[in-house]
Each structure stands twice: as C-alpha cells, then as structure tokens.
Short mmCIF file of C-alpha atoms and ligand atoms in Angstrom, two decimals:
data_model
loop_
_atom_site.label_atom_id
_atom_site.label_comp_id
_atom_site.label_asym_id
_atom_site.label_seq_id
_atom_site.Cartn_x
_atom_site.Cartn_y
_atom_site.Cartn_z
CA UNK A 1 -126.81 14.82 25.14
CA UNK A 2 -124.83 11.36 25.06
CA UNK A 3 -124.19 12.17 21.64
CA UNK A 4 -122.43 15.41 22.35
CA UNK A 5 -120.47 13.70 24.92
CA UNK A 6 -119.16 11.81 22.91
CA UNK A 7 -118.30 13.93 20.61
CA UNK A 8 -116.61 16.05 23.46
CA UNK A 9 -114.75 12.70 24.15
CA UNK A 10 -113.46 12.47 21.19
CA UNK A 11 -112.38 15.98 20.36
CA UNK A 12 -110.65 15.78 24.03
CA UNK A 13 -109.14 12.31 23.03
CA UNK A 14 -108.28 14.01 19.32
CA UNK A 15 -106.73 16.93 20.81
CA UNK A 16 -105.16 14.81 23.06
CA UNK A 17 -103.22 13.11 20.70
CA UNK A 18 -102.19 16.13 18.55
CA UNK A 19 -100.96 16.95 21.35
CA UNK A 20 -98.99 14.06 22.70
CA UNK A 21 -97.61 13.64 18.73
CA UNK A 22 -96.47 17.62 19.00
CA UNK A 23 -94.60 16.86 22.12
CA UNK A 24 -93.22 13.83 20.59
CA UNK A 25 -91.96 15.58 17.26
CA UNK A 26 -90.75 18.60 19.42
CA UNK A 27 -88.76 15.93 21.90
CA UNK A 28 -87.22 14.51 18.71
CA UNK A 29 -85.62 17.84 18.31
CA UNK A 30 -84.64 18.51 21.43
CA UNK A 31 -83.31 15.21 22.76
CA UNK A 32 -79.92 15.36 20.82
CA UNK A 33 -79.85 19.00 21.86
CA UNK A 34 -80.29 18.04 25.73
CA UNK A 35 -78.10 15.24 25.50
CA UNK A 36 -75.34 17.50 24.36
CA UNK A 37 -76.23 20.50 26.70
CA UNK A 38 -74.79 18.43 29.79
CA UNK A 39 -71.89 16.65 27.76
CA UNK A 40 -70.84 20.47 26.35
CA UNK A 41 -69.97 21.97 29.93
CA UNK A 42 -67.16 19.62 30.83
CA UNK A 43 -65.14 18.67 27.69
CA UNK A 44 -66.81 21.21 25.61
CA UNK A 45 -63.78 23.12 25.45
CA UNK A 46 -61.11 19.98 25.12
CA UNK A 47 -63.57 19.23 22.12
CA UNK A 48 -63.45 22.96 20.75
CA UNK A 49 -59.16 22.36 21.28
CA UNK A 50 -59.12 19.58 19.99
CA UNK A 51 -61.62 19.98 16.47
CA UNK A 52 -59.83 22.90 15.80
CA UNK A 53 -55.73 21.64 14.82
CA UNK A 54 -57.06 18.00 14.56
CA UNK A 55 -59.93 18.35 12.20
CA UNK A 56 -57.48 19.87 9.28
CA UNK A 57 -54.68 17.21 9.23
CA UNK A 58 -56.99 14.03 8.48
CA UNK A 59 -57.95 15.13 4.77
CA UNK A 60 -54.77 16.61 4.56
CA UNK A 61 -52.35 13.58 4.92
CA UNK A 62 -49.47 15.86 3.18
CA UNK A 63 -50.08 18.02 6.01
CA UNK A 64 -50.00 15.73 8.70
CA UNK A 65 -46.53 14.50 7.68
CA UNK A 66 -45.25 18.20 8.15
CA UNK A 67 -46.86 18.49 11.67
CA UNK A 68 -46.10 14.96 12.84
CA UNK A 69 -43.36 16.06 14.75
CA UNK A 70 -44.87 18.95 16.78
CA UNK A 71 -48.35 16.86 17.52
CA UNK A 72 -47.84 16.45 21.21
CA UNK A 73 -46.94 20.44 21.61
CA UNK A 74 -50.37 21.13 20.13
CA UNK A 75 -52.25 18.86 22.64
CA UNK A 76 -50.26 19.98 25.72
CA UNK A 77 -51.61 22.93 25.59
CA UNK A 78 -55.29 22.78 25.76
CA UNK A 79 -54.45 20.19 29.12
CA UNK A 80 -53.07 23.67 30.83
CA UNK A 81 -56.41 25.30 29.52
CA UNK A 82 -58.35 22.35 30.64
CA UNK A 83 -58.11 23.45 34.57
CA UNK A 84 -60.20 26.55 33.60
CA UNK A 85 -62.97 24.65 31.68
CA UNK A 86 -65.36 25.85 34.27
CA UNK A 87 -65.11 29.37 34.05
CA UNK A 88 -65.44 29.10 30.30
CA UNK A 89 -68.65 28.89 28.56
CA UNK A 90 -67.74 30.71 25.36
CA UNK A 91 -68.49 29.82 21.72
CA UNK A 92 -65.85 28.48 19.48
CA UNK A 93 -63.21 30.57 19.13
CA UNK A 94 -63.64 30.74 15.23
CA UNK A 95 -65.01 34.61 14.67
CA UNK A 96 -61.97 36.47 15.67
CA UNK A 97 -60.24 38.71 13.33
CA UNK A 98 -56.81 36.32 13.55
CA UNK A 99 -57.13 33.06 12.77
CA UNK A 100 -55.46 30.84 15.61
CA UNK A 101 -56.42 27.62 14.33
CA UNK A 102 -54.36 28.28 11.11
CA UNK A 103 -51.36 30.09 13.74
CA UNK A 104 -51.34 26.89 15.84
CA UNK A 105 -51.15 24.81 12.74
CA UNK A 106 -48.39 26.82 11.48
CA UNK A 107 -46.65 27.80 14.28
CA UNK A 108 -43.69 25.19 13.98
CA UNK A 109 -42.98 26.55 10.82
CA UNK A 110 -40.52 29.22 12.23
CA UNK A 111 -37.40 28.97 9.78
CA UNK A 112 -37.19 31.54 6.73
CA UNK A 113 -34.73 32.18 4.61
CA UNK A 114 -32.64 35.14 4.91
CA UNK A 115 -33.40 37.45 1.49
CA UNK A 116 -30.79 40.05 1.90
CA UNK A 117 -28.14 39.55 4.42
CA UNK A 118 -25.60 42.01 5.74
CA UNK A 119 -22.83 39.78 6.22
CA UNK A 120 -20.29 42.03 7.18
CA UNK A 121 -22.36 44.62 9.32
CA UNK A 122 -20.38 43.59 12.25
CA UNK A 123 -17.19 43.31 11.09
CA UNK A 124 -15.87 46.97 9.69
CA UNK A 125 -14.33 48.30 13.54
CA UNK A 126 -11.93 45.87 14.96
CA UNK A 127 -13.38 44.44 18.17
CA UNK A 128 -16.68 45.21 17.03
CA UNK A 129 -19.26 47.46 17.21
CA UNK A 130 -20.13 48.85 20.58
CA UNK A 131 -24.05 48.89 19.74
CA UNK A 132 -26.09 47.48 17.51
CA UNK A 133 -29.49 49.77 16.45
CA UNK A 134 -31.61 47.04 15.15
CA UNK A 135 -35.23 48.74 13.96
CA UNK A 136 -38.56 46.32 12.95
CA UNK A 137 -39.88 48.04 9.66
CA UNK A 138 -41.52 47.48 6.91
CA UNK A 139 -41.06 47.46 3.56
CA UNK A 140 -43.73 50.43 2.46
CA UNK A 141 -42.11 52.72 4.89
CA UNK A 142 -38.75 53.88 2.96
CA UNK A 143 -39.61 57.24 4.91
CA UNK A 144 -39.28 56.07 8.31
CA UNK A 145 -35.79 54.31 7.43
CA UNK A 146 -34.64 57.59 5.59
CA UNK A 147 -35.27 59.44 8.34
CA UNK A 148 -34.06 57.41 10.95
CA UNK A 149 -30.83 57.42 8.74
CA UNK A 150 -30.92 60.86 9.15
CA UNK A 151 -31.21 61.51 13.02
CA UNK A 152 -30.70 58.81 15.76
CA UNK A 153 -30.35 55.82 13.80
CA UNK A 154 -26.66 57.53 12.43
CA UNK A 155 -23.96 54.95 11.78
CA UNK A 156 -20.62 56.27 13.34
CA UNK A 157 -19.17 57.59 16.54
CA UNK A 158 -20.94 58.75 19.22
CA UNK A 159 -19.05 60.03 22.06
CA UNK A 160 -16.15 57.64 20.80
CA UNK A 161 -18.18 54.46 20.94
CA UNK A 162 -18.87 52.96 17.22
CA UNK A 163 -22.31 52.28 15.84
CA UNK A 164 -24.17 50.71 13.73
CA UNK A 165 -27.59 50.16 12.34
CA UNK A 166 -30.02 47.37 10.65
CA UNK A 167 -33.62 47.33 9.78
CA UNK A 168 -35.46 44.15 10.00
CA UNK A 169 -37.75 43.51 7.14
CA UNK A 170 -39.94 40.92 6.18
CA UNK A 171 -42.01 40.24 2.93
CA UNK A 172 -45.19 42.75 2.33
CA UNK A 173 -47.91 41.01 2.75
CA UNK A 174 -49.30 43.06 -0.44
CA UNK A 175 -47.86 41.01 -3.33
CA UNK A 176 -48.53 43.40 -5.53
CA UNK A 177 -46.42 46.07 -3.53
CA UNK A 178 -43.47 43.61 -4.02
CA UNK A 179 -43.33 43.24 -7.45
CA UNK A 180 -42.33 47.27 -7.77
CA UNK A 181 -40.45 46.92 -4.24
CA UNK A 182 -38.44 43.94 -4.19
CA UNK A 183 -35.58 46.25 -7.02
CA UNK A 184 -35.88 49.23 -4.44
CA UNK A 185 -35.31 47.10 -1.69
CA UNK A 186 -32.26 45.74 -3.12
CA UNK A 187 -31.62 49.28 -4.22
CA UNK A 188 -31.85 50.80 -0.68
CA UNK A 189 -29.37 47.77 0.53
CA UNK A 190 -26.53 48.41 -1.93
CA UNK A 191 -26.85 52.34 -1.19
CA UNK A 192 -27.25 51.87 2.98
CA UNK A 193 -26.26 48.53 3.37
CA UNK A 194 -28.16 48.04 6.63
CA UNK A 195 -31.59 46.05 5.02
CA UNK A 196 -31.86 42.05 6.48
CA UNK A 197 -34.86 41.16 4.92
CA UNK A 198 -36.35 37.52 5.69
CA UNK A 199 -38.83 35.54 3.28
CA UNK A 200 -41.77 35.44 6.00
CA UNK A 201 -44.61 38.02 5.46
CA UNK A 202 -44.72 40.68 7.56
CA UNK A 203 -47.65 41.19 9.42
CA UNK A 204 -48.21 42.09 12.90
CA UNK A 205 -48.50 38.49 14.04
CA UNK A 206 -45.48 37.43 12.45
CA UNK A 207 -43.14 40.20 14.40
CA UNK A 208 -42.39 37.10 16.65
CA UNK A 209 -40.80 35.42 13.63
CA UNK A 210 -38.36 38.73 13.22
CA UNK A 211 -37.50 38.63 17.01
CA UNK A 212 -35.96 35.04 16.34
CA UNK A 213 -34.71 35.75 13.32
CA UNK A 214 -32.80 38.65 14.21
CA UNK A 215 -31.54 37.06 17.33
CA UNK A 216 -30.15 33.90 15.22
CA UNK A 217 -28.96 36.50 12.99
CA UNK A 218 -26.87 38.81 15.76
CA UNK A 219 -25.77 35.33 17.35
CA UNK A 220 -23.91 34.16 13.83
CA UNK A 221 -23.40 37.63 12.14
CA UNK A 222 -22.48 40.05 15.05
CA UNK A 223 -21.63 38.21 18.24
CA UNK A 224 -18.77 40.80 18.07
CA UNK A 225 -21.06 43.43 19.45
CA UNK A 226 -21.26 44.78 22.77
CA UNK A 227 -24.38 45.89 22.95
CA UNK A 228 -27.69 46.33 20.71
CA UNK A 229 -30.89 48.66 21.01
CA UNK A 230 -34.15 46.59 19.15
CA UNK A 231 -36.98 48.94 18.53
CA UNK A 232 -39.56 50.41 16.62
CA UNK A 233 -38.95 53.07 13.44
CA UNK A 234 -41.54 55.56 15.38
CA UNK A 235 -39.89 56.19 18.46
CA UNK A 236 -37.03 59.46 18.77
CA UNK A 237 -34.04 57.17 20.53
CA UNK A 238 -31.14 59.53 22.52
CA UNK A 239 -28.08 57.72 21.57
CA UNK A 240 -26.16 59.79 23.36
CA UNK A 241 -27.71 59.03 26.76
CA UNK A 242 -28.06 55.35 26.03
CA UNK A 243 -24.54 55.28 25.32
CA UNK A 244 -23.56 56.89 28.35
CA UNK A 245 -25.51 54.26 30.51
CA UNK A 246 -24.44 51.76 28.63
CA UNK A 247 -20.55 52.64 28.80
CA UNK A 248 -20.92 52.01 32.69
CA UNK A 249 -21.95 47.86 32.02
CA UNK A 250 -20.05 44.89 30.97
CA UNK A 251 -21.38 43.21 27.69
CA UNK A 252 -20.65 39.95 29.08
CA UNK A 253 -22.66 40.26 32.06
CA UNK A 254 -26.36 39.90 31.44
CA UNK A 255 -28.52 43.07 30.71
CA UNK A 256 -31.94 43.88 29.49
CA UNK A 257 -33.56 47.05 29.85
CA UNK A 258 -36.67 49.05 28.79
CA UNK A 259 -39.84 49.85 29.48
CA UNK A 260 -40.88 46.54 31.52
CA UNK A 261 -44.70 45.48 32.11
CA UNK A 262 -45.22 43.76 34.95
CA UNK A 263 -48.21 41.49 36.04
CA UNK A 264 -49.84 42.20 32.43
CA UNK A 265 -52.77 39.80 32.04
CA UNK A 266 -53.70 38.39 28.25
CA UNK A 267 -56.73 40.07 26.45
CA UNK A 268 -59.62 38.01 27.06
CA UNK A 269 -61.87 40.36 24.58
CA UNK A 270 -62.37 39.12 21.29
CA UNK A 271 -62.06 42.42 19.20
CA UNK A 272 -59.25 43.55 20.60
CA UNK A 273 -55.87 43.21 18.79
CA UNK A 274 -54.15 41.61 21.51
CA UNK A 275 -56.75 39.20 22.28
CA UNK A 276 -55.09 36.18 22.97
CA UNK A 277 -57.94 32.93 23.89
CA UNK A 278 -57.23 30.36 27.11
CA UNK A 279 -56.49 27.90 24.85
CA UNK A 280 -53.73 29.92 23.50
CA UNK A 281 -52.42 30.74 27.02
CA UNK A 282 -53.56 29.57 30.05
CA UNK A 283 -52.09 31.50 32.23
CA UNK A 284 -53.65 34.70 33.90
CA UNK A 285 -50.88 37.01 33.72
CA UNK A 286 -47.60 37.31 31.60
CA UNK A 287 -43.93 37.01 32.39
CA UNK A 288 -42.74 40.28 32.78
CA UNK A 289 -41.73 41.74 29.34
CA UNK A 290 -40.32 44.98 27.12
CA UNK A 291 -42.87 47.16 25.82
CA UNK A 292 -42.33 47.29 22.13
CA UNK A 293 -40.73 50.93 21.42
CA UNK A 294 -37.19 50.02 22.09
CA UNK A 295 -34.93 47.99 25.10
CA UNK A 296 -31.59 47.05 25.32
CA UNK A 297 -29.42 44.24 25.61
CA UNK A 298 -25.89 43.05 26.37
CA UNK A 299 -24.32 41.07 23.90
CA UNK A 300 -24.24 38.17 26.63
CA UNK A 301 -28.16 38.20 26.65
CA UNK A 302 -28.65 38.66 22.53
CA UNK A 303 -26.96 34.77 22.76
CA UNK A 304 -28.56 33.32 25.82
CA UNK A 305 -31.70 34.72 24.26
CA UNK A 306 -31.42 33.60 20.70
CA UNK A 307 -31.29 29.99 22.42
CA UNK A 308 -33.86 30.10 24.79
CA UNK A 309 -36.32 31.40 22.40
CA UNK A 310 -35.65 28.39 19.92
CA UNK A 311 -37.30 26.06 22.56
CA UNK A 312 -39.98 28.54 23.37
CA UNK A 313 -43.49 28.01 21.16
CA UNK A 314 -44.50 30.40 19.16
CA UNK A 315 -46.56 33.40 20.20
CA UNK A 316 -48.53 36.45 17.99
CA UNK A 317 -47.66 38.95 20.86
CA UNK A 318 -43.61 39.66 20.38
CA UNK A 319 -43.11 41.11 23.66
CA UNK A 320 -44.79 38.72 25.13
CA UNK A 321 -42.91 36.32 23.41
CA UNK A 322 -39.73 37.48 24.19
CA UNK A 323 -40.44 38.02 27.93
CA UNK A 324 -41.50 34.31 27.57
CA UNK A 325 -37.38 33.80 26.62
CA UNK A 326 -36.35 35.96 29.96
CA UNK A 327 -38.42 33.74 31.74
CA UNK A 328 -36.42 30.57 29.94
CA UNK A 329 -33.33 31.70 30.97
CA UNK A 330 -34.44 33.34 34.07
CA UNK A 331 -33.37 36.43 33.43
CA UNK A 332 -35.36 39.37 35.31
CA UNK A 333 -35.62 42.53 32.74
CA UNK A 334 -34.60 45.56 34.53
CA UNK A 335 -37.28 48.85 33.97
CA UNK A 336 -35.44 51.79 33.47
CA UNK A 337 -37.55 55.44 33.38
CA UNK A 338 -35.41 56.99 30.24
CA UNK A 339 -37.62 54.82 28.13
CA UNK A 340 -41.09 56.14 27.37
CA UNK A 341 -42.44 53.39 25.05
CA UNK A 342 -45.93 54.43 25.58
CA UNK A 343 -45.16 58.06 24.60
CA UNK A 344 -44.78 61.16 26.73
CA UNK A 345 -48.32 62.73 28.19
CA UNK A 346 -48.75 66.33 29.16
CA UNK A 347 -49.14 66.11 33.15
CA UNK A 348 -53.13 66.61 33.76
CA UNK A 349 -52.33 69.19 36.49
CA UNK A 350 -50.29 71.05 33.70
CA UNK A 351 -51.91 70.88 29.90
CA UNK A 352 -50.47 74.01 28.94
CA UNK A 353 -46.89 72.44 29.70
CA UNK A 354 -44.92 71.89 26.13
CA UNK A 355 -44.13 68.06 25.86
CA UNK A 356 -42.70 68.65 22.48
CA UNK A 357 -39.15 70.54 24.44
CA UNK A 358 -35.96 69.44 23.51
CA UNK A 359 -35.37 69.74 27.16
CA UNK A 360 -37.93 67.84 27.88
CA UNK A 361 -36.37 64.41 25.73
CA UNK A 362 -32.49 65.26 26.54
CA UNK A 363 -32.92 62.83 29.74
CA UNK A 364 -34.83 60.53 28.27
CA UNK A 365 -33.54 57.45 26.35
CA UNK A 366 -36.70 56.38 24.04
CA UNK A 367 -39.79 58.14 23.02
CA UNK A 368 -42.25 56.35 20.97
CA UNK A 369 -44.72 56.89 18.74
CA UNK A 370 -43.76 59.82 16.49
CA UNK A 371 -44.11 61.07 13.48
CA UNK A 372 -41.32 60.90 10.92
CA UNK A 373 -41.61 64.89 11.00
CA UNK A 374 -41.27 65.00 14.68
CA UNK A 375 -38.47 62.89 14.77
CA UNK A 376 -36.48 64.99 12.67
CA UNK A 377 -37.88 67.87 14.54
CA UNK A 378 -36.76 66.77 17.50
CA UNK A 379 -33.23 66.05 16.66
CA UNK A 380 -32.19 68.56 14.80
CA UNK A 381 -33.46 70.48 18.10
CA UNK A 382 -31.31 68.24 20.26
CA UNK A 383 -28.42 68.51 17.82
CA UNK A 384 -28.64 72.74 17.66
CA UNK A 385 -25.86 74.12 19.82
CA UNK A 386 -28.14 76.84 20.68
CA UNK A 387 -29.66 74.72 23.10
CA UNK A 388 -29.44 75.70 26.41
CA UNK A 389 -31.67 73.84 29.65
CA UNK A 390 -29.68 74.67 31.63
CA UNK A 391 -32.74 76.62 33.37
CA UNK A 392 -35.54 73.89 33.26
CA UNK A 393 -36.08 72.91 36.67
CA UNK A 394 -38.51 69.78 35.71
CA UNK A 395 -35.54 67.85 34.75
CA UNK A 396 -31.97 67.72 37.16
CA UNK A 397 -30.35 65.16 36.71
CA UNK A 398 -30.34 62.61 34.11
CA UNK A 399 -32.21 59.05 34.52
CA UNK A 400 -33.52 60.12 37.38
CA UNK A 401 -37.07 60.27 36.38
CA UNK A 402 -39.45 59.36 39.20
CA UNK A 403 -42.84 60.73 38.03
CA UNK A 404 -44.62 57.66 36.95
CA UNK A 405 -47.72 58.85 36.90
CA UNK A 406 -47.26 61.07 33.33
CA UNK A 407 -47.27 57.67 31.83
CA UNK A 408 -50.24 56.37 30.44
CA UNK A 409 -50.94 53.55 28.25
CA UNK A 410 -51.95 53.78 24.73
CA UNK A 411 -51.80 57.67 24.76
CA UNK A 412 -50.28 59.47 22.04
CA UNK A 413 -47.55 62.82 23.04
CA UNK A 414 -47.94 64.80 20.66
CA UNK A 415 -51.29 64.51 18.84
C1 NAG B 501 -51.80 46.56 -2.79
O1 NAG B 501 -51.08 47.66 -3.28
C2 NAG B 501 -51.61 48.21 -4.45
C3 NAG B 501 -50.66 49.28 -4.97
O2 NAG B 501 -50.23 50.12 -3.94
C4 NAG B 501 -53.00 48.77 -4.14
O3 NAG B 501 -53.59 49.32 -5.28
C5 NAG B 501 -53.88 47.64 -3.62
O4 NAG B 501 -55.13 48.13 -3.23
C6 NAG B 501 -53.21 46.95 -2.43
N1 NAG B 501 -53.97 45.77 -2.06
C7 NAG B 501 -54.33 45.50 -0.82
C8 NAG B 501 -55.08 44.26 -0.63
O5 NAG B 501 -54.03 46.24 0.11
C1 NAG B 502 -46.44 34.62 8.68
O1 NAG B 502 -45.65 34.41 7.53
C2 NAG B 502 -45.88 33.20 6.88
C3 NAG B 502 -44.86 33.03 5.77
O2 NAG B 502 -44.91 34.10 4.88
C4 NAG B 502 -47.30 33.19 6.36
O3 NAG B 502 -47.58 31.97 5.70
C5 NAG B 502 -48.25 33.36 7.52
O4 NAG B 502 -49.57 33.46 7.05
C6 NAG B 502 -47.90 34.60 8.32
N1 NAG B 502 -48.67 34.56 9.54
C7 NAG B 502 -49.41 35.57 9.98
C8 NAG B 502 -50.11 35.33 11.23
O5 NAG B 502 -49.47 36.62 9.40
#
C-alpha cells in the first residue's frame, strides 16, 4: 500500500513537472509574442509607416542620397494617419496589387523628359487657339487616336472658333511593344503632328505624372490658348455645344467644369483598384474633383493649376490628384450636367428607351466610355443633315439637364 503511494507520489510529482517544463517551453514562445501584442496596438501602425520607406534606404546609401531631400514629406504623412491608429488594426499593407512602398519611395521623382514635343501646336492662328483638345492615350491604341481624328477630336473651325488637338502619351510599359512602336510613333507625329509623348511609363498609376506634365507643357507651349478640354480617348465629346458654352466665358477668369464628385471618400478595400491605405491619405473624404472622361478649363486655371500642382505630393488617383490642385488654389470646380463621364443609362422606368439617339447626345457635352465604333457611329449621326429632333420631347433646351438620377456610377450605356 505505502509502496503504491509512493509510487502515485511520484508519478503525480513526475507529471507534475512535465507539466510545469511544458508550460515553461510554451511561455518561452509566447512571451515575445505577448510582449508585442500590447506594444502593436498603439505604434503598430507608425512602425508599419515607418519600416516600409525607411527600411529600403539604409542598404541602399545611393538611394538615400536621391531621397534626402524629400525625407521629412515621407514622415509627415503617417503623423496625419497617426490620429486614426485606433480604428486600425490591419496587417501590413504589403499584399496589395500596387506597390505603395515603392510609389512613396518614388514619388518625388516627377520630372520626365519630353520624347516628342509639339512645339508649335499653339502657335499656327494668330492669338491662339480658342481650345485646346488634350486626350490621355496610349501608345497600343493607334485606333482610338485615328478615330478621334476622325470625329470630335477634328483640328479646325468650329462655329468660327479654331481648334486644336494633342494626345498625351507616355512610354508602354511593354518594352517589347516599343521596340516595333517607338518608329510608328514618330511616324504618326510627323503625319498628325499632335503626339507629346513623355519618357515615364504609362500605367494607370502614373496618369498623375501626365496631368503635370501636360499642364507644364500647356503653361510653356500654349499659354496662348483660351481654353482646353482634357479627357479620355473613349468618351464621344460635342464640340459644338462645348464651344457654344464656352464662347459665353472669359479665359482669363477662372473656370473648371465637368462632371464633379463631391464628398467621395478613398477606397478602404484592398482589391479594389482605387484602394488607396490611411497611410496614403488620411483623410475621410476627397476634395471635390473631375471625374476622368473629360472637363474643361480656362486658360487662366491651366496656369494657376500647373503651379499649384508642383507643390502638391504625388497621388496614383489623377482626379483625385488634380482636385487636390483646386483645393491649392482654392478654386471650387463647377458640375455642369452636359458631361456624362460615367456614361449614359437607360432610365429603369423606361428600358425600352434608345440611349444610343443622336438626339439623345446633341445636348450633351461628354459621353464616356465608348467604343471606337460607337464613336464614329455617333458622329457621323450628329454630323448627317438628315437629322431632325426637332420632335423629341425628352430634351428642350440645351444644358438644361436636371434628371440626375439616370446617372449611375460605373455603368456602361451602351453594352
Ligand atoms: C508584350 O507584347 C508582346 C507583343 O505584342 C506580347 O507577345 C507579350 O506577351 C507582351 N508582354 C506582356 C508582359 O504583356
Ligand atoms: C511610373 O513611371 C516610372 C518611370 O517610367 C516608373 O519607374 C514607375 O514604375 C511607374 N510607376 C507606376 C506606379 O507605374
């Protein structure tokens, strides 16, 4: 019996200690664990900030020498995001499709060379042209420019006011595409004369890049203009009406006008294209900007803005960027109904009603998002002098659209 106590005793005591040394091993692994936990959920995210542009310029002393300059805009920043540590407990920001770490790093790198140049864009009329078409492309889509060529983007008179027409190109970001494309490039510039192509590669996040460019290059190259349309190569633009409304303003008063988003707040979902983290932008909502199918802009503006936006930071949204420059020079951007940058939708109440009417876009001022086919569809409609309206009912006067509600974001007209 007092044996087999004690040989309870000591399997207890045995156990025991397996026990304890188990707890012990297991504490070792979770003591630097715990100790972190607490330290994590106040400057976790100053630490995230701050390992992801530091980290990369100490083996990189070349680097460093670059950045030097720009160090304290990098850490200002993540003070902003700092207020909103609580309400953060993401992980690093390191799995998104863009890379912000290496856009932060780079993002005082903002002057490229000018490739081809149209020098003298501005300076065939005497006193300038009255507007400026100025269209974002790229280099792949010849079709787009040949067909904007073609319809609205004509150079010329319209309704006695002179015109004229660039496309802003940057590199392809497929190397091997430039090899073949960098002769037709030149090509398509000595036949149209109306290619500015700049030595940054053009990708979606670098459309911020051809915003400044452009406006340095309207500020040296065509200050002479009175007025200039920026847009997309997929939206059907009514020169015409935009000339009209533009005839009745002073190009050296301020103007902006388009499509203006108000009270838009930044994409806080990873996948999404426009997600944009805190540490990025702090704020919850952004200044009021243009959405991207077209706006306009007094020649006044073009140089106020092509300034301001020299001393604003770089940012991968354009419009966003751009409405950041408004905000510099306090300039409130005016929304005008003609412009349609999200595309036209068929009424809900009315599905059988034809969107795709010539009526329909002769009051409007931009369309966007159309196909190359539609485009010359639709102007060659426009243009026919068999076209009569006179009967539509849904449209009376011009600019005087009112019925908000057949806009909806991201949908597509015609599709
Ligand atoms: C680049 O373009 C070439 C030729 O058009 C194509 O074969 C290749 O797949 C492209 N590469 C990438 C990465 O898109
Ligand atoms: C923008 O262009 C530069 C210069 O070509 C390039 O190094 C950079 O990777 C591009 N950035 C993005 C976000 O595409």
């Amino acid at each position: 019996m007092r044996v087999r106590l004690k040989g309870d005793a000591i399997c207890t005591l045995l156990l025991l200690v397996a026990l304890c040394s188990l707890l012990y091993s297991q504490l070792e692994h979770l003591v630097p664990v715990g100790n972190k936990e607490p330290t994590k959920k106040q400057p976790s995210v100053t630490a995230k900030i701050f390992s992801t542009p530091r980290a990369p310029w100490r083996p990189m002393p070349a680097e460093a020498t670059v950045l030097k300059p720009h160090v304290t805009p990098v850490i200002r920043r993540p003070e902003v995001a700092n207020n909103r540590v609580t309400t953060t407990t993401r992980p690093p920001l390191t799995d998104s499709a863009f890379n912000f770490k290496r856009y932060l790093l780079n993002k005082d790198n903002r002057n490229f060379n000018l490739l081809i140049n149209q020098p003298k864009k501005c300076r065939k009329t005497p006193g300038g042209p009255f507007l400026l078409i100025a269209i974002k492309s790229v280099v792949e889509d010849f079709d787009r420019r040949e067909i904007v060529r073609k319809t609205w983007g004509k150079e010329g008179l319209v309704n006695g006011e002179q015109i004229q027409r660039v496309f802003l190109l940057g590199t392809p970001k497929n190397r091997t595409v430039l090899a073949t494309w960098e002769t037709l490039i030149h090509q398509e510039s000595q036949t149209y004369r109306d290619i500015l192509l700049w030595d940054f590669m053009d990708t979606f996040f670098n459309l911020t890049l051809k915003e400044i460019h452009f406006l340095n290059w309207a500020a040296e190259f065509c200050h002479n203009v009175k007025f200039i349309f920026k847009g997309d190569a997929d939206v059907f633009v009514n020169v015409e009406n935009i000339v009209d409304f533009l005839e009745r303003h002073d190009p050296a008063e301020d103007l902006f006008v388009g499509d203006i988003i108000y009270n838009a707040r930044p994409i806080r979902v990873r996948k999404s294209k426009y997600y944009i983290p805190e540490t990025m932008y702090g704020l919850s909502i952004y200044p009021a900007y243009a959405g991207g199918g077209g706006f306009l802009l007094s020649s006044h503006t073009m140089k106020k803005l092509s300034k301001a936006c020299r001393e604003v930071e770089l940012f991968p949204i354009d419009d966003v960027f751009l409405g950041m420059c408004l905000q510099r020079i306090n300039l409130k951007p005016i929304l005008h109904e003609g412009f349609k940058t999200f595309g036209i939708v068929k009424p809900s109440a009315a599905p059988h009603l034809q969107t795709f009417d010539p009526c329909f876009y002769k009051d409007l001022m931009v369309v966007h998002s159309l196909k190359v086919a539609e485009i010359w569809l639709m102007w060659n409609l426009l243009h026919s002098p068999r076209l009569s309206c006179t009967q539509k009912k849904q449209v009376k006067k011009p600019f005087q659209w009112k019925k908000k509600a057949q806009v909806t974001p991201q949908a597509s007209p015609l599709s």
